[in-house]
XYZ file of C-alpha atoms in Angstrom:
569
model
C 8.033 5.705 9.789
C 6.034 8.258 11.643
C 5.634 11.927 9.924
C 7.990 14.415 10.272
C 7.316 17.587 11.005
C 8.970 20.133 8.444
C 11.885 22.461 9.949
C 10.858 25.476 11.880
C 7.307 23.908 13.014
C 6.310 22.955 16.079
C 6.622 19.993 17.677
C 2.813 18.410 17.962
C 1.479 16.056 19.855
C 1.319 12.703 18.584
C -1.962 11.567 16.949
C -4.887 10.570 19.573
C -5.074 6.974 20.582
C -8.545 5.268 19.098
C -10.044 4.373 22.584
C -11.083 8.172 22.442
C -13.792 8.039 20.024
C -14.595 11.834 20.133
C -11.477 13.593 21.222
C -10.612 17.272 19.550
C -7.366 17.989 18.319
C -7.156 20.995 19.957
C -6.893 18.492 23.634
C -3.212 17.336 22.339
C -2.065 20.804 20.496
C -3.248 22.595 24.232
C -0.489 21.004 25.832
C 3.229 22.852 26.598
C 0.916 25.623 25.380
C 3.068 28.718 26.061
C 2.406 32.315 25.378
C 4.345 32.946 22.102
C 2.267 30.696 20.388
C -0.721 32.409 21.098
C 0.937 35.435 20.007
C 1.697 33.518 16.749
C -1.723 32.318 16.792
C -3.641 35.276 17.496
C -1.855 36.907 14.923
C -2.092 34.509 12.081
C -6.291 34.724 12.920
C -7.098 37.958 12.402
C -4.677 37.779 9.049
C -7.113 35.228 8.486
C -10.348 36.388 9.613
C -9.321 39.774 6.976
C -9.009 37.062 4.794
C -12.829 35.732 5.406
C -14.695 39.061 5.142
C -14.842 39.762 1.359
C -14.673 36.203 0.727
C -17.801 34.729 3.036
C -19.726 38.039 1.801
C -19.566 37.476 -1.655
C -20.187 33.590 -0.951
C -23.606 33.920 0.653
C -24.838 36.561 -2.318
C -23.734 33.606 -4.782
C -25.592 31.623 -3.176
C -28.414 33.719 -2.873
C -28.768 34.555 0.581
C -27.660 37.876 1.861
C -24.167 38.879 2.833
C -24.444 38.248 6.596
C -25.638 34.603 6.543
C -21.430 34.145 5.115
C -20.383 36.039 7.864
C -22.655 33.973 10.570
C -21.129 30.891 9.328
C -17.777 31.855 9.637
C -18.103 32.757 13.076
C -20.503 29.929 14.446
C -19.478 27.178 11.597
C -15.422 28.033 11.625
C -15.897 28.515 16.170
C -17.034 25.205 16.278
C -14.629 23.164 13.585
C -11.949 24.603 15.412
C -12.636 23.424 18.360
C -14.056 20.530 18.190
C -12.158 19.531 14.534
C -9.483 16.708 14.177
C -6.591 19.367 12.539
C -5.251 21.845 14.490
C -4.940 24.249 11.331
C -8.113 23.787 9.409
C -10.124 27.193 8.904
C -13.854 26.141 8.389
C -16.670 27.951 7.195
C -18.361 29.141 3.783
C -16.897 28.158 0.223
C -17.336 28.183 -3.030
C -18.355 24.753 -4.327
C -21.410 24.925 -2.017
C -22.544 27.774 -3.796
C -24.507 26.654 -6.748
C -25.705 23.746 -4.264
C -26.984 26.240 -2.514
C -28.495 28.647 -5.078
C -30.444 26.249 -6.380
C -31.888 24.398 -2.947
C -33.201 28.151 -2.185
C -34.785 28.742 -5.273
C -36.754 25.045 -5.614
C -37.307 24.490 -2.343
C -36.895 27.945 -0.471
C -35.140 29.109 2.430
C -36.834 27.223 5.634
C -35.445 23.964 3.783
C -31.963 25.210 2.766
C -32.153 25.488 7.379
C -33.243 21.445 7.364
C -30.844 20.604 4.515
C -28.103 21.452 5.518
C -28.717 20.105 9.080
C -29.305 16.861 7.707
C -26.352 16.988 6.239
C -24.346 17.525 9.787
C -26.802 15.065 10.884
C -25.230 12.789 8.132
C -21.298 13.965 7.931
C -21.471 13.536 12.003
C -22.345 9.532 10.999
C -19.960 9.454 8.418
C -17.051 10.042 11.191
C -18.975 8.529 14.223
C -18.801 4.879 12.023
C -15.486 5.493 11.227
C -16.358 6.671 7.718
C -13.023 9.258 7.261
C -10.771 7.153 5.714
C -13.752 6.287 3.120
C -13.961 9.807 1.639
C -10.179 9.301 0.122
C -11.307 6.050 -1.929
C -13.163 9.043 -4.573
C -11.235 9.223 -7.987
C -9.444 12.433 -8.566
C -11.031 12.329 -12.207
C -13.923 12.211 -10.355
C -13.413 15.602 -7.897
C -11.264 17.338 -10.663
C -13.934 17.370 -12.622
C -16.626 18.979 -10.653
C -14.276 21.029 -8.779
C -13.959 22.241 -11.917
C -17.327 22.268 -13.548
C -18.589 24.221 -10.119
C -15.366 26.703 -11.357
C -17.487 27.486 -14.604
C -20.529 27.575 -12.556
C -19.645 30.280 -10.090
C -18.267 32.566 -12.898
C -21.110 32.603 -15.034
C -22.884 33.324 -11.839
C -21.148 36.403 -11.810
C -21.617 37.944 -15.026
C -24.906 39.565 -13.805
C -22.712 41.524 -11.369
C -19.782 42.080 -13.224
C -21.220 43.565 -15.419
C -24.432 45.484 -13.678
C -26.909 43.535 -15.745
C -30.565 44.486 -14.174
C -32.099 40.956 -13.942
C -34.899 40.154 -11.690
C -34.421 36.434 -10.721
C -31.748 34.177 -12.281
C -32.501 30.481 -13.282
C -30.155 27.803 -11.696
C -29.807 26.004 -14.492
C -26.559 27.013 -16.893
C -28.357 27.554 -20.399
C -31.436 29.523 -18.483
C -28.642 31.144 -16.757
C -27.042 31.637 -20.685
C -30.186 33.131 -21.543
C -31.143 34.908 -19.171
C -27.276 36.736 -19.693
C -28.420 37.137 -23.512
C -31.529 39.066 -22.853
C -30.112 41.684 -20.158
C -27.276 42.247 -21.691
C -28.707 45.726 -23.385
C -28.938 46.644 -19.296
C -25.580 46.678 -19.058
C -23.522 48.808 -16.174
C -20.509 50.511 -17.419
C -19.430 51.704 -14.050
C -20.416 48.327 -12.460
C -18.457 46.502 -15.281
C -15.238 49.248 -15.103
C -15.454 48.733 -11.598
C -15.231 45.445 -11.315
C -12.856 44.946 -13.583
C -10.696 47.107 -12.037
C -10.763 45.146 -8.985
C -9.813 42.220 -11.016
C -6.569 43.428 -12.359
C -6.093 44.879 -9.087
C -6.132 41.314 -6.984
C -4.276 39.010 -10.200
C -1.441 42.475 -10.444
C -1.182 41.930 -6.538
C -1.341 38.351 -6.777
C 1.434 38.253 -8.938
C 3.557 41.212 -7.982
C 3.890 40.925 -4.375
C 6.071 37.717 -4.612
C 8.166 38.935 -6.828
C 8.989 42.547 -4.693
C 9.550 40.172 -1.638
C 12.374 38.597 -3.121
C 13.841 42.097 -3.661
C 12.453 44.255 -0.698
C 12.639 42.559 2.543
C 9.825 44.688 3.764
C 7.501 44.016 0.828
C 6.883 40.410 2.662
C 4.756 42.146 5.379
C 2.475 43.183 2.176
C 1.418 39.401 1.549
C -0.765 39.652 5.054
C -2.876 41.935 3.967
C -4.582 39.814 0.321
C -5.640 41.465 -2.922
C -9.462 40.890 -2.168
C -8.848 43.140 0.617
C -7.433 45.587 -0.583
C -9.785 45.407 -3.768
C -12.560 45.882 -1.921
C -11.667 48.087 0.911
C -10.711 50.972 -2.492
C -13.795 49.947 -4.595
C -16.387 50.671 -1.085
C -13.626 54.293 -0.921
C -14.051 55.090 -4.833
C -18.307 54.180 -4.643
C -18.946 56.131 -1.383
C -16.774 59.302 -2.624
C -17.521 59.530 -6.251
C -21.134 58.089 -5.980
C -21.191 55.718 -8.499
C -24.619 54.182 -9.269
C -24.065 50.764 -9.479
C -25.733 48.291 -6.948
C -24.695 47.699 -2.881
C -24.514 46.122 -0.478
C -26.461 47.987 1.299
C -28.999 49.238 -1.943
C -29.664 45.502 -2.151
C -30.474 44.160 1.238
C -30.223 47.712 3.600
C -26.797 46.491 4.791
C -25.360 44.333 7.497
C -27.235 43.511 11.377
C -24.997 44.782 13.919
C -25.879 41.834 16.246
C -25.603 37.989 15.625
C -29.060 36.243 14.496
C -31.562 34.596 17.641
C -32.548 31.193 17.393
C -34.668 30.124 14.483
C -36.361 26.873 13.943
C -38.092 26.015 10.805
C -41.319 24.084 9.776
C -40.000 20.771 9.427
C -42.190 17.994 8.017
C -41.306 14.269 6.600
C -42.389 14.996 3.404
C -40.452 17.747 3.412
C -37.354 16.331 4.192
C -38.101 13.074 1.942
C -37.568 15.390 -1.053
C -34.465 17.519 0.487
C -32.613 13.594 1.376
C -30.707 13.840 -2.305
C -29.616 17.581 -1.724
C -28.995 17.153 2.026
C -26.654 13.690 1.106
C -24.788 16.209 -1.578
C -24.207 19.077 0.561
C -22.811 15.908 2.715
C -20.666 14.054 0.233
C -19.031 17.439 -0.875
C -18.682 19.023 2.092
C -16.611 15.988 3.768
C -14.856 15.518 0.623
C -13.781 19.253 0.400
C -12.901 19.441 3.682
C -10.417 16.384 4.051
C -9.290 17.190 0.704
C -8.669 20.643 3.122
C -6.980 18.841 5.679
C -4.555 16.149 3.605
C -3.345 19.853 1.842
C -2.700 21.483 5.755
C -0.854 17.887 6.540
C 1.857 18.004 4.436
C 2.958 21.706 5.039
C 2.583 21.255 8.760
C 4.264 17.571 9.303
C 0.939 16.019 11.218
C -1.882 13.559 10.328
C -5.250 14.926 11.371
C -7.843 12.510 12.309
C -10.374 12.683 9.211
C -13.307 11.044 11.600
C -13.331 14.139 14.592
C -12.858 16.326 11.923
C -16.699 14.494 9.926
C -17.797 15.373 13.302
C -16.578 18.537 14.045
C -18.456 19.529 10.544
C -21.718 17.801 11.286
C -22.544 19.578 14.541
C -21.462 22.746 12.827
C -23.318 22.440 9.833
C -25.755 21.325 12.327
C -26.276 24.245 14.672
C -25.081 26.579 11.734
C -28.140 26.965 10.015
C -30.404 27.784 12.665
C -28.607 30.811 13.149
C -28.971 32.489 10.568
C -25.643 30.728 8.946
C -24.959 28.195 5.603
C -23.496 25.301 5.137
C -19.918 24.522 6.206
C -16.689 22.872 5.113
C -12.614 23.476 5.146
C -11.365 25.775 3.451
C -8.147 25.440 1.940
C -7.921 29.481 1.156
C -8.143 29.920 4.731
C -6.357 27.459 6.382
C -3.328 27.984 4.278
C -2.960 31.612 4.541
C -3.830 30.217 8.793
C -0.514 28.288 8.125
C 1.755 29.756 6.218
C 0.498 33.485 9.134
C 2.277 31.177 11.208
C -0.636 29.514 13.080
C 0.350 26.889 15.434
C -2.827 24.918 17.259
C -7.192 25.672 16.844
C -6.608 28.582 19.225
C -5.658 30.796 15.569
C -9.259 29.101 14.256
C -10.677 30.752 16.891
C -9.642 33.997 16.744
C -10.058 34.539 13.294
C -14.349 33.872 14.430
C -13.368 35.958 17.409
C -12.339 39.039 14.526
C -15.453 38.142 12.215
C -17.418 39.243 15.365
C -15.673 42.256 16.361
C -16.050 43.805 12.501
C -20.005 42.828 12.400
C -20.403 44.210 15.877
C -18.411 47.338 15.703
C -17.816 47.663 11.900
C -21.365 46.413 10.654
C -22.498 49.929 9.133
C -19.258 50.409 6.673
C -20.722 47.908 5.040
C -23.449 49.703 2.707
C -21.632 51.124 0.898
C -19.574 47.785 -0.724
C -20.461 47.771 -4.660
C -21.330 44.103 -6.033
C -19.354 44.198 -8.708
C -16.267 44.019 -6.384
C -17.627 40.589 -5.060
C -18.574 39.396 -8.267
C -14.430 40.284 -8.933
C -13.457 38.468 -6.117
C -15.312 35.557 -7.056
C -14.348 35.381 -10.866
C -10.496 35.142 -9.303
C -11.600 32.634 -6.593
C -13.702 30.492 -8.999
C -10.144 30.630 -11.607
C -8.163 29.727 -8.454
C -10.149 27.071 -7.995
C -10.626 25.047 -11.212
C -7.377 22.556 -11.705
C -7.524 24.077 -15.688
C -3.918 22.127 -16.322
C -5.683 18.337 -15.978
C -7.506 19.836 -19.340
C -4.257 20.701 -21.149
C -2.482 17.502 -19.834
C -5.546 15.098 -21.014
C -3.683 13.726 -23.330
C -1.319 11.595 -20.810
C -3.740 9.811 -18.806
C -5.823 6.764 -20.142
C -9.022 7.013 -21.928
C -11.166 6.133 -18.815
C -9.384 9.135 -16.675
C -10.296 11.424 -19.804
C -14.034 10.559 -20.507
C -14.707 10.066 -16.079
C -13.173 13.246 -16.258
C -14.905 14.985 -18.846
C -18.467 13.619 -18.206
C -18.430 14.824 -14.884
C -17.241 17.806 -15.583
C -20.189 18.554 -17.994
C -22.438 16.877 -16.443
C -22.030 19.185 -13.410
C -22.087 22.458 -16.032
C -24.858 21.698 -17.682
C -26.868 19.604 -15.362
C -26.830 19.003 -11.546
C -23.410 18.146 -9.054
C -25.851 15.495 -7.666
C -26.152 13.487 -11.258
C -22.368 14.482 -11.837
C -20.936 12.694 -8.502
C -22.839 9.764 -9.242
C -22.295 8.899 -13.234
C -18.219 9.990 -11.616
C -18.545 7.241 -9.491
C -20.316 4.586 -11.340
C -17.881 5.134 -14.535
C -14.927 5.522 -11.710
C -16.380 2.052 -10.393
C -16.422 0.677 -13.352
C -13.651 1.556 -15.319
C -11.929 0.407 -12.073
C -13.211 -3.194 -12.610
C -12.599 -3.490 -16.349
C -8.730 -2.356 -14.914
C -8.571 -5.242 -12.202
C -10.527 -7.687 -14.430
C -7.440 -6.932 -17.155
C -4.990 -7.831 -14.592
C -6.801 -11.110 -13.449
C -5.380 -13.595 -15.851
C -5.000 -16.899 -17.104
C -1.651 -18.900 -18.555
C -1.713 -22.708 -19.165
C 1.518 -24.662 -18.538
C 2.767 -26.702 -21.595
C 2.353 -30.808 -20.816
C 3.318 -33.721 -22.504
C -0.134 -35.771 -21.136
C -2.593 -34.599 -23.185
C -5.298 -35.468 -20.870
C -4.183 -33.380 -18.722
C -4.619 -29.544 -18.890
C -2.624 -27.137 -15.548
C -3.323 -23.256 -15.638
C -1.917 -20.426 -13.456
C -3.959 -17.908 -12.118
C -3.081 -14.422 -11.097
C -4.605 -10.902 -9.898
C -7.962 -11.212 -7.676
C -10.988 -13.974 -8.480
C -13.723 -11.552 -8.950
C -17.111 -11.369 -10.194
C -15.440 -9.125 -13.152
C -12.994 -11.960 -14.254
C -14.676 -15.665 -13.402
C -14.579 -15.648 -16.769
C -11.719 -16.821 -16.483
C -13.047 -19.841 -14.863
C -15.833 -20.506 -16.561
C -13.703 -20.703 -19.711
C -11.992 -24.216 -17.821
C -15.097 -25.396 -17.764
C -16.288 -25.650 -20.889
C -12.957 -27.292 -22.339
C -12.375 -29.880 -20.046
C -9.335 -32.356 -20.479
C -9.754 -35.732 -20.671
C -8.378 -37.151 -17.363
C -7.473 -34.090 -14.727
C -7.549 -30.472 -13.978
C -4.177 -28.750 -11.906
C -4.851 -25.216 -11.131
C -2.621 -23.348 -9.837
C -3.761 -20.748 -7.276
C -0.276 -19.574 -5.778
C -0.249 -16.178 -6.983
C -3.946 -15.611 -6.835
C -4.752 -12.780 -3.543
C -8.215 -12.592 -3.376
C -10.869 -14.425 -4.245
C -14.316 -13.323 -3.494
C -18.259 -14.505 -3.379
C -18.500 -14.788 -7.252
C -15.148 -16.157 -7.390
C -15.664 -18.630 -4.814
C -18.886 -19.500 -6.965
C -17.504 -20.134 -9.842
C -14.900 -22.573 -8.416
C -17.964 -24.553 -7.373
C -19.528 -25.083 -10.536
C -15.846 -25.635 -11.770
C -15.716 -28.375 -9.432
C -19.201 -29.909 -9.324
C -18.222 -30.004 -13.519
C -14.978 -32.108 -13.304
C -17.015 -34.626 -10.536
C -20.020 -34.681 -13.489
C -17.271 -34.888 -16.519
C -14.844 -37.595 -14.322
C -11.968 -35.377 -14.869
C -9.644 -35.445 -11.151
C -9.921 -31.501 -9.838
C -6.472 -31.257 -8.507
C -5.795 -27.282 -6.770
C -2.282 -26.283 -5.281
C -1.139 -23.057 -4.025
C -3.910 -22.668 -1.754
C -3.187 -19.625 1.459
C -4.071 -16.988 3.536
C -7.724 -15.461 2.537
C -7.921 -17.748 -0.575
C -7.118 -20.935 0.931
C -9.675 -19.586 4.404
C -13.049 -18.474 1.153
C -11.861 -22.429 -0.026
C -12.908 -23.774 3.245
C -16.243 -21.624 3.888
C -18.220 -22.416 1.058
C -17.147 -25.597 1.152
C -15.103 -26.012 -1.905
C -12.048 -28.130 -0.293
C -14.672 -30.348 1.058
C -15.780 -30.961 -1.608
C -12.320 -31.362 -3.986
C -11.364 -33.482 -0.643
C -8.254 -32.361 0.562
C -5.928 -35.236 -1.055
C -6.426 -32.806 -3.961
C -4.742 -30.184 -2.743
C -1.034 -29.613 -3.010
C 1.635 -26.913 -1.958
C 2.949 -26.190 -5.710
C 2.347 -26.657 -8.876
C 5.532 -29.313 -9.208
C 3.915 -31.933 -6.480
C 0.162 -30.919 -8.411
C 1.596 -31.950 -11.338
C 3.164 -35.376 -10.170
C -0.308 -36.517 -8.599
C -1.433 -35.346 -12.029
C 1.232 -38.015 -13.998
C -0.838 -41.991 -14.739
C 1.444 -44.219 -12.698
C 3.490 -46.162 -15.376
C 1.784 -49.106 -17.818
C -1.443 -47.692 -15.633
C -4.672 -46.966 -17.558
C -4.585 -43.175 -19.355
C -8.737 -42.994 -19.918
C -10.727 -40.868 -18.085
C -11.417 -41.386 -14.277
C -14.704 -43.447 -14.468
């Protein structure tokens, strides 16, 4: 049954046919578009633009870049993802998940190589979408996703302690223990004004988040306050305090000299294949993490609007955005859950809302850039602290006892490796651990049950599950204990055989022939029958030794009355 839209949601166009290899969702969304839907999209887009303003700058600063890098990314990538994407409500832009990776790339390879790595990740994402690999991202286990998401949240929070406390640090290292050591040595430079301002902003954001929904249930007018996020309120009030009270805290103006009131020109970094070789792993990490983040966000949006997105089209749009944006001063971009949810709750109906969100940020850059000089970095740190807290799935740690040991080991190992070592290493180890766990689980579901027979010269076994490389030991055990006269295998409940399983069955057939034991195979059908014919098992055993069920196979294995019961000659 097709997904039905939620009550009150507009009826959307069906998913485009597969014949269109590149068909942005905006094409279908604009069919039947009218003035009322446009008005709702404009309101939603402006609201999301206001929400994205502080987050875009905060993510850029935390990544070791200038604040305008986040704004340019939200404008350019946000526009491209909205126009070319496979979801009608997803909002693209810089995300907190990229902070640790981008900061590490800038520290190790420099800003020019970040441009190259981001563009390389865009090419990889476009290729994944072009070759229909969008659905494969969903096969990454949830334990791996939660592990590195929580790890990234911890690293974001730790990286913001410097700005939160106003510490004087010249160069902040990228590794976890290096950050802790540097913060420890910088504690004497604590700025009480910055710490008090950051704490006040964090408390205001938390109170705003908790109090406004309760006020809405009691007072009808309070619902309008939900359109203004607590991060924007905290940022405006903190900026006014710094400007009016002349607080001695570091601001965007004092560190970066402000934000330019124009979009940047095209910049082309020096490129060499030797450099690209070293950037392949960071670029792959950016591509995979961006793809996972974007498609998870799109799935959340699907559940809210009752429509299924096109994952391959979304990946191609993300790839184009990440290829274009870095050459105009941007950073890696992906789908963002918080801004997408805000977009939906604000009444968005089509990608036009994402376009309006980008245009809103563009107007802010063109008209209000000088006002950003007084934004305190302590307030930005408080916003990111709150983002890190909301980003993590902390309840999973509390409920770990409810899950199996392999799930716990995978989640915790990915989490600790993300925090202590590197996100790339964590994801690689997590995927390997998840694969090994999956192989073990599937192999444990494959079993062989002996059938009790009165004739000691005949053995019969029923096989269940999948006969793959992790379960071939079952056949090897049968080969080691062959009967005197006949071996009957019931494969009716065997749903899959891989090449390793087929080779093991061939070895068993050869062993039976060498030992003069008759091999009878029952119940072969579908994929097991197909692989048995292609690998030569049917030819080796003989069509006459194949039977539709176990009963007929056992009848064929029974000796004739008065016949010879000795092994076949």
